[in-house]
mmCIF file of C-alpha atoms in Angstrom:
data_model
loop_
_atom_site.group_PDB
_atom_site.id
_atom_site.type_symbol
_atom_site.label_atom_id
_atom_site.label_comp_id
_atom_site.label_asym_id
_atom_site.label_seq_id
_atom_site.Cartn_x
_atom_site.Cartn_y
_atom_site.Cartn_z
ATOM 1 C CA UNK A 1 105.449 265.216 133.322
ATOM 2 C CA UNK A 2 108.028 266.525 135.753
ATOM 3 C CA UNK A 3 109.503 264.225 138.375
ATOM 4 C CA UNK A 4 112.272 264.243 140.966
ATOM 5 C CA UNK A 5 114.105 261.223 142.356
ATOM 6 C CA UNK A 6 116.216 261.440 145.491
ATOM 7 C CA UNK A 7 118.511 258.846 146.965
ATOM 8 C CA UNK A 8 116.741 256.739 149.509
ATOM 9 C CA UNK A 9 117.491 257.297 153.137
ATOM 10 C CA UNK A 10 117.903 257.399 155.920
ATOM 11 C CA UNK A 11 121.487 258.609 155.776
ATOM 12 C CA UNK A 12 123.471 258.320 158.997
ATOM 13 C CA UNK A 13 126.844 260.039 159.353
ATOM 14 C CA UNK A 14 129.332 260.944 162.033
ATOM 15 C CA UNK A 15 130.057 264.594 162.722
ATOM 16 C CA UNK A 16 132.578 266.123 160.258
ATOM 17 C CA UNK A 17 131.873 263.485 157.597
ATOM 18 C CA UNK A 18 131.297 264.401 153.945
ATOM 19 C CA UNK A 19 127.685 264.445 152.789
ATOM 20 C CA UNK A 20 126.214 263.745 149.373
ATOM 21 C CA UNK A 21 122.481 263.400 148.727
ATOM 22 C CA UNK A 22 121.749 262.514 145.125
ATOM 23 C CA UNK A 23 118.923 264.132 143.174
ATOM 24 C CA UNK A 24 117.999 263.558 139.549
ATOM 25 C CA UNK A 25 115.085 264.999 137.650
ATOM 26 C CA UNK A 26 112.954 264.612 134.544
ATOM 27 C CA UNK A 27 111.524 267.754 133.000
ATOM 28 C CA UNK A 28 110.854 269.542 129.773
ATOM 29 C CA UNK A 29 112.447 272.894 129.190
ATOM 30 C CA UNK A 30 114.807 274.575 131.633
ATOM 31 C CA UNK A 31 113.408 274.300 135.137
ATOM 32 C CA UNK A 32 114.841 275.869 138.257
ATOM 33 C CA UNK A 33 116.085 273.493 140.940
ATOM 34 C CA UNK A 34 115.857 273.846 144.703
ATOM 35 C CA UNK A 35 116.929 272.161 147.926
ATOM 36 C CA UNK A 36 114.680 272.629 150.943
ATOM 37 C CA UNK A 37 115.369 271.476 154.505
ATOM 38 C CA UNK A 38 112.828 270.464 157.156
ATOM 39 C CA UNK A 39 113.840 270.360 160.818
ATOM 40 C CA UNK A 40 111.773 268.216 163.198
ATOM 41 C CA UNK A 41 108.269 269.536 163.753
ATOM 42 C CA UNK A 42 108.688 272.448 161.367
ATOM 43 C CA UNK A 43 107.846 273.456 157.830
ATOM 44 C CA UNK A 44 110.335 273.558 154.984
ATOM 45 C CA UNK A 45 112.968 276.237 154.509
ATOM 46 C CA UNK A 46 114.759 277.064 151.285
ATOM 47 C CA UNK A 47 118.377 275.922 151.542
ATOM 48 C CA UNK A 48 119.669 276.845 148.089
ATOM 49 C CA UNK A 49 118.622 277.123 144.468
ATOM 50 C CA UNK A 50 119.963 277.238 140.907
ATOM 51 C CA UNK A 51 118.090 278.672 137.978
ATOM 52 C CA UNK A 52 120.129 277.595 134.953
ATOM 53 C CA UNK A 53 122.596 274.976 133.796
ATOM 54 C CA UNK A 54 126.034 275.031 135.499
ATOM 55 C CA UNK A 55 124.794 277.381 138.230
ATOM 56 C CA UNK A 56 125.989 276.484 141.706
ATOM 57 C CA UNK A 57 123.739 277.217 144.635
ATOM 58 C CA UNK A 58 125.325 277.474 148.080
ATOM 59 C CA UNK A 59 124.282 278.257 151.637
ATOM 60 C CA UNK A 60 125.460 277.333 155.159
ATOM 61 C CA UNK A 61 128.275 275.187 153.741
ATOM 62 C CA UNK A 62 125.941 273.217 151.462
ATOM 63 C CA UNK A 63 126.416 273.276 147.691
ATOM 64 C CA UNK A 64 124.658 271.885 144.634
ATOM 65 C CA UNK A 65 125.434 272.317 140.939
ATOM 66 C CA UNK A 66 122.793 272.255 138.211
ATOM 67 C CA UNK A 67 124.022 269.605 135.733
ATOM 68 C CA UNK A 68 121.852 269.582 132.652
ATOM 69 C CA UNK A 69 123.847 266.864 130.895
ATOM 70 C CA UNK A 70 123.196 264.399 133.726
ATOM 71 C CA UNK A 71 119.870 265.980 134.838
ATOM 72 C CA UNK A 72 121.174 266.103 138.390
ATOM 73 C CA UNK A 73 121.364 268.502 141.351
ATOM 74 C CA UNK A 74 123.256 266.618 144.048
ATOM 75 C CA UNK A 75 123.563 268.219 147.492
ATOM 76 C CA UNK A 76 127.000 268.209 149.149
ATOM 77 C CA UNK A 77 128.582 269.423 152.360
ATOM 78 C CA UNK A 78 132.197 268.940 153.293
ATOM 79 C CA UNK A 79 131.765 268.551 157.041
ATOM 80 C CA UNK A 80 128.369 267.898 158.593
ATOM 81 C CA UNK A 81 127.319 268.872 162.100
ATOM 82 C CA UNK A 82 124.789 267.363 164.467
ATOM 83 C CA UNK A 83 122.599 270.417 163.823
ATOM 84 C CA UNK A 84 122.339 269.407 160.139
ATOM 85 C CA UNK A 85 120.125 266.472 161.123
ATOM 86 C CA UNK A 86 116.898 267.054 159.195
ATOM 87 C CA UNK A 87 114.935 265.954 156.133
ATOM 88 C CA UNK A 88 116.213 267.301 152.810
ATOM 89 C CA UNK A 89 113.975 267.756 149.773
ATOM 90 C CA UNK A 90 115.022 268.307 146.196
ATOM 91 C CA UNK A 91 112.446 270.222 144.151
ATOM 92 C CA UNK A 92 111.862 271.203 140.560
ATOM 93 C CA UNK A 93 110.256 274.457 139.489
ATOM 94 C CA UNK A 94 107.527 274.387 136.889
ATOM 95 C CA UNK A 95 106.546 276.850 134.236
ATOM 96 C CA UNK A 96 104.583 278.797 136.825
ATOM 97 C CA UNK A 97 105.823 280.183 140.106
ATOM 98 C CA UNK A 98 105.318 278.183 143.259
ATOM 99 C CA UNK A 99 104.134 274.940 141.723
ATOM 100 C CA UNK A 100 107.085 272.819 142.672
ATOM 101 C CA UNK A 101 107.558 269.101 142.166
ATOM 102 C CA UNK A 102 109.234 267.600 145.232
ATOM 103 C CA UNK A 103 111.317 264.487 145.696
ATOM 104 C CA UNK A 104 110.366 262.080 148.462
ATOM 105 C CA UNK A 105 112.824 263.541 150.942
ATOM 106 C CA UNK A 106 115.993 262.122 152.509
ATOM 107 C CA UNK A 107 116.341 261.831 156.273
ATOM 108 C CA UNK A 108 119.820 262.783 157.505
ATOM 109 C CA UNK A 109 120.985 261.917 161.001
ATOM 110 C CA UNK A 110 124.387 263.123 162.196
ATOM 111 C CA UNK A 111 125.889 261.567 165.333
ATOM 112 C CA UNK A 112 128.492 263.275 167.567
ATOM 113 C CA UNK B 1 108.636 289.362 161.986
ATOM 114 C CA UNK B 2 106.774 288.311 158.873
ATOM 115 C CA UNK B 3 105.767 284.749 158.416
ATOM 116 C CA UNK B 4 103.085 282.131 157.968
ATOM 117 C CA UNK B 5 100.985 280.914 160.875
ATOM 118 C CA UNK B 6 99.207 277.590 160.745
ATOM 119 C CA UNK B 7 96.865 276.532 163.472
ATOM 120 C CA UNK B 8 96.367 274.325 165.279
ATOM 121 C CA UNK B 9 99.599 272.331 165.327
ATOM 122 C CA UNK B 10 97.736 269.069 166.063
ATOM 123 C CA UNK B 11 94.146 268.287 165.131
ATOM 124 C CA UNK B 12 92.075 265.204 165.857
ATOM 125 C CA UNK B 13 88.762 264.391 164.218
ATOM 126 C CA UNK B 14 86.355 261.528 163.887
ATOM 127 C CA UNK B 15 85.776 259.978 160.501
ATOM 128 C CA UNK B 16 82.896 261.626 158.641
ATOM 129 C CA UNK B 17 83.515 265.114 160.018
ATOM 130 C CA UNK B 18 84.720 268.058 157.980
ATOM 131 C CA UNK B 19 87.630 269.993 159.436
ATOM 132 C CA UNK B 20 89.155 273.362 158.527
ATOM 133 C CA UNK B 21 92.866 274.146 158.796
ATOM 134 C CA UNK B 22 93.882 277.750 159.225
ATOM 135 C CA UNK B 23 96.680 279.526 157.331
ATOM 136 C CA UNK B 24 97.503 283.215 157.759
ATOM 137 C CA UNK B 25 100.439 285.152 156.283
ATOM 138 C CA UNK B 26 101.720 288.668 156.856
ATOM 139 C CA UNK B 27 104.364 288.600 154.131
ATOM 140 C CA UNK B 28 102.130 290.474 151.679
ATOM 141 C CA UNK B 29 102.473 287.582 149.215
ATOM 142 C CA UNK B 30 99.904 287.251 146.464
ATOM 143 C CA UNK B 31 100.262 283.489 145.992
ATOM 144 C CA UNK B 32 99.402 280.843 148.574
ATOM 145 C CA UNK B 33 99.516 277.045 148.474
ATOM 146 C CA UNK B 34 98.483 273.953 150.370
ATOM 147 C CA UNK B 35 100.680 270.865 150.291
ATOM 148 C CA UNK B 36 100.160 267.481 151.872
ATOM 149 C CA UNK B 37 103.131 265.531 153.259
ATOM 150 C CA UNK B 38 103.089 261.781 153.761
ATOM 151 C CA UNK B 39 106.067 259.692 154.882
ATOM 152 C CA UNK B 40 108.247 258.665 151.949
ATOM 153 C CA UNK B 41 106.146 260.572 149.400
ATOM 154 C CA UNK B 42 107.452 264.085 149.550
ATOM 155 C CA UNK B 43 104.993 266.951 149.203
ATOM 156 C CA UNK B 44 101.988 266.979 146.936
ATOM 157 C CA UNK B 45 100.092 270.108 145.900
ATOM 158 C CA UNK B 46 96.423 270.240 146.932
ATOM 159 C CA UNK B 47 95.296 273.749 145.935
ATOM 160 C CA UNK B 48 96.905 277.057 145.126
ATOM 161 C CA UNK B 49 95.760 280.645 144.772
ATOM 162 C CA UNK B 50 97.466 283.412 142.852
ATOM 163 C CA UNK B 51 95.102 286.204 143.770
ATOM 164 C CA UNK B 52 92.196 286.932 146.097
ATOM 165 C CA UNK B 53 88.902 285.251 145.143
ATOM 166 C CA UNK B 54 90.635 282.852 142.754
ATOM 167 C CA UNK B 55 92.177 279.418 143.262
ATOM 168 C CA UNK B 56 93.081 276.325 141.248
ATOM 169 C CA UNK B 57 93.243 272.606 141.912
ATOM 170 C CA UNK B 58 96.604 271.019 142.364
ATOM 171 C CA UNK B 59 97.505 267.372 141.882
ATOM 172 C CA UNK B 60 95.397 265.893 144.678
ATOM 173 C CA UNK B 61 92.407 268.234 145.179
ATOM 174 C CA UNK B 62 89.718 265.566 145.553
ATOM 175 C CA UNK B 63 88.125 265.680 148.997
ATOM 176 C CA UNK B 64 89.452 269.166 149.793
ATOM 177 C CA UNK B 65 88.114 272.698 149.416
ATOM 178 C CA UNK B 66 89.605 276.158 149.916
ATOM 179 C CA UNK B 67 88.626 279.814 149.927
ATOM 180 C CA UNK B 68 90.617 283.012 149.411
ATOM 181 C CA UNK B 69 88.495 285.911 150.621
ATOM 182 C CA UNK B 70 91.450 287.885 151.961
ATOM 183 C CA UNK B 71 95.030 288.171 150.748
ATOM 184 C CA UNK B 72 96.323 287.095 154.163
ATOM 185 C CA UNK B 73 94.209 283.990 154.607
ATOM 186 C CA UNK B 74 93.859 280.673 152.758
ATOM 187 C CA UNK B 75 91.942 278.112 154.864
ATOM 188 C CA UNK B 76 91.752 274.468 153.791
ATOM 189 C CA UNK B 77 88.744 272.273 154.519
ATOM 190 C CA UNK B 78 89.276 268.529 154.606
ATOM 191 C CA UNK B 79 85.897 267.028 153.831
ATOM 192 C CA UNK B 80 84.494 263.616 154.679
ATOM 193 C CA UNK B 81 84.984 262.713 151.007
ATOM 194 C CA UNK B 82 88.768 262.618 151.457
ATOM 195 C CA UNK B 83 89.562 258.914 151.739
ATOM 196 C CA UNK B 84 92.865 259.164 153.616
ATOM 197 C CA UNK B 85 92.881 262.493 155.448
ATOM 198 C CA UNK B 86 95.446 261.656 158.130
ATOM 199 C CA UNK B 87 98.592 263.548 157.101
ATOM 200 C CA UNK B 88 100.810 266.553 157.741
ATOM 201 C CA UNK B 89 99.484 269.658 155.970
ATOM 202 C CA UNK B 90 101.747 272.526 154.987
ATOM 203 C CA UNK B 91 100.706 275.988 153.868
ATOM 204 C CA UNK B 92 103.104 278.145 151.850
ATOM 205 C CA UNK B 93 103.208 281.499 150.128
ATOM 206 C CA UNK B 94 105.335 283.280 147.541
ATOM 207 C CA UNK B 95 105.559 286.366 145.417
ATOM 208 C CA UNK B 96 104.307 285.949 141.879
ATOM 209 C CA UNK B 97 107.661 285.735 140.193
ATOM 210 C CA UNK B 98 109.171 282.653 138.627
ATOM 211 C CA UNK B 99 111.880 280.994 140.756
ATOM 212 C CA UNK B 100 110.766 282.829 143.865
ATOM 213 C CA UNK B 101 111.105 280.594 146.930
ATOM 214 C CA UNK B 102 108.191 279.225 148.890
ATOM 215 C CA UNK B 103 107.802 280.319 152.508
ATOM 216 C CA UNK B 104 106.260 277.580 154.608
ATOM 217 C CA UNK B 105 104.318 277.517 157.841
ATOM 218 C CA UNK B 106 105.125 274.963 160.540
ATOM 219 C CA UNK B 107 102.333 272.666 159.494
ATOM 220 C CA UNK B 108 99.242 271.040 160.999
ATOM 221 C CA UNK B 109 99.227 267.335 161.772
ATOM 222 C CA UNK B 110 95.700 266.004 161.222
ATOM 223 C CA UNK B 111 94.674 262.628 162.613
ATOM 224 C CA UNK B 112 91.304 261.174 161.661
ATOM 225 C CA UNK B 113 90.076 258.065 163.456
#
């Protein structure tokens, strides 16, 4: 079945540091890939997505490229801010809409 | 503004009691979902509904029940049969198109003692 593995956290960075959160997946077919973000006490929000191999999703300075050859969708940001502190989830789309498979989440804390 | 409303934000119950979590959306989405979030385990799908008066079990449906009598509403009942009910519960909705994003509510934290 489908599965998603994220790098273990928590990740602690200083403001303006470079961020990478690794995500790899196992799936049959050609799934869509997503990054969601959860701020404290809130639900999840879609951060970015990619629907086919070599697509790059981007939003708010975050980027991730769908790499079919390495089955990866790593999240990157060149310069993090304190306001980026949150939990980040990588997710895999199934054959039907909405039924996503989520990774375990990575806690990011950014210090001033 | 359109969105998903979950209530209450915090809920406390005694073991052995059933409890119902509310989820209402005004996004005019056909599909609605319930996920459970536990620390270090990501989100797991409990139930989902693609249309009014129809719903399907997700990966961890045992001990839960749902109804979908109106398009806007998808309440979740946590029954006494659920062995570990203490968790953060998230409701979501989407249009019925592949790759469409999920829109989440702010969640209900249920504590059973």
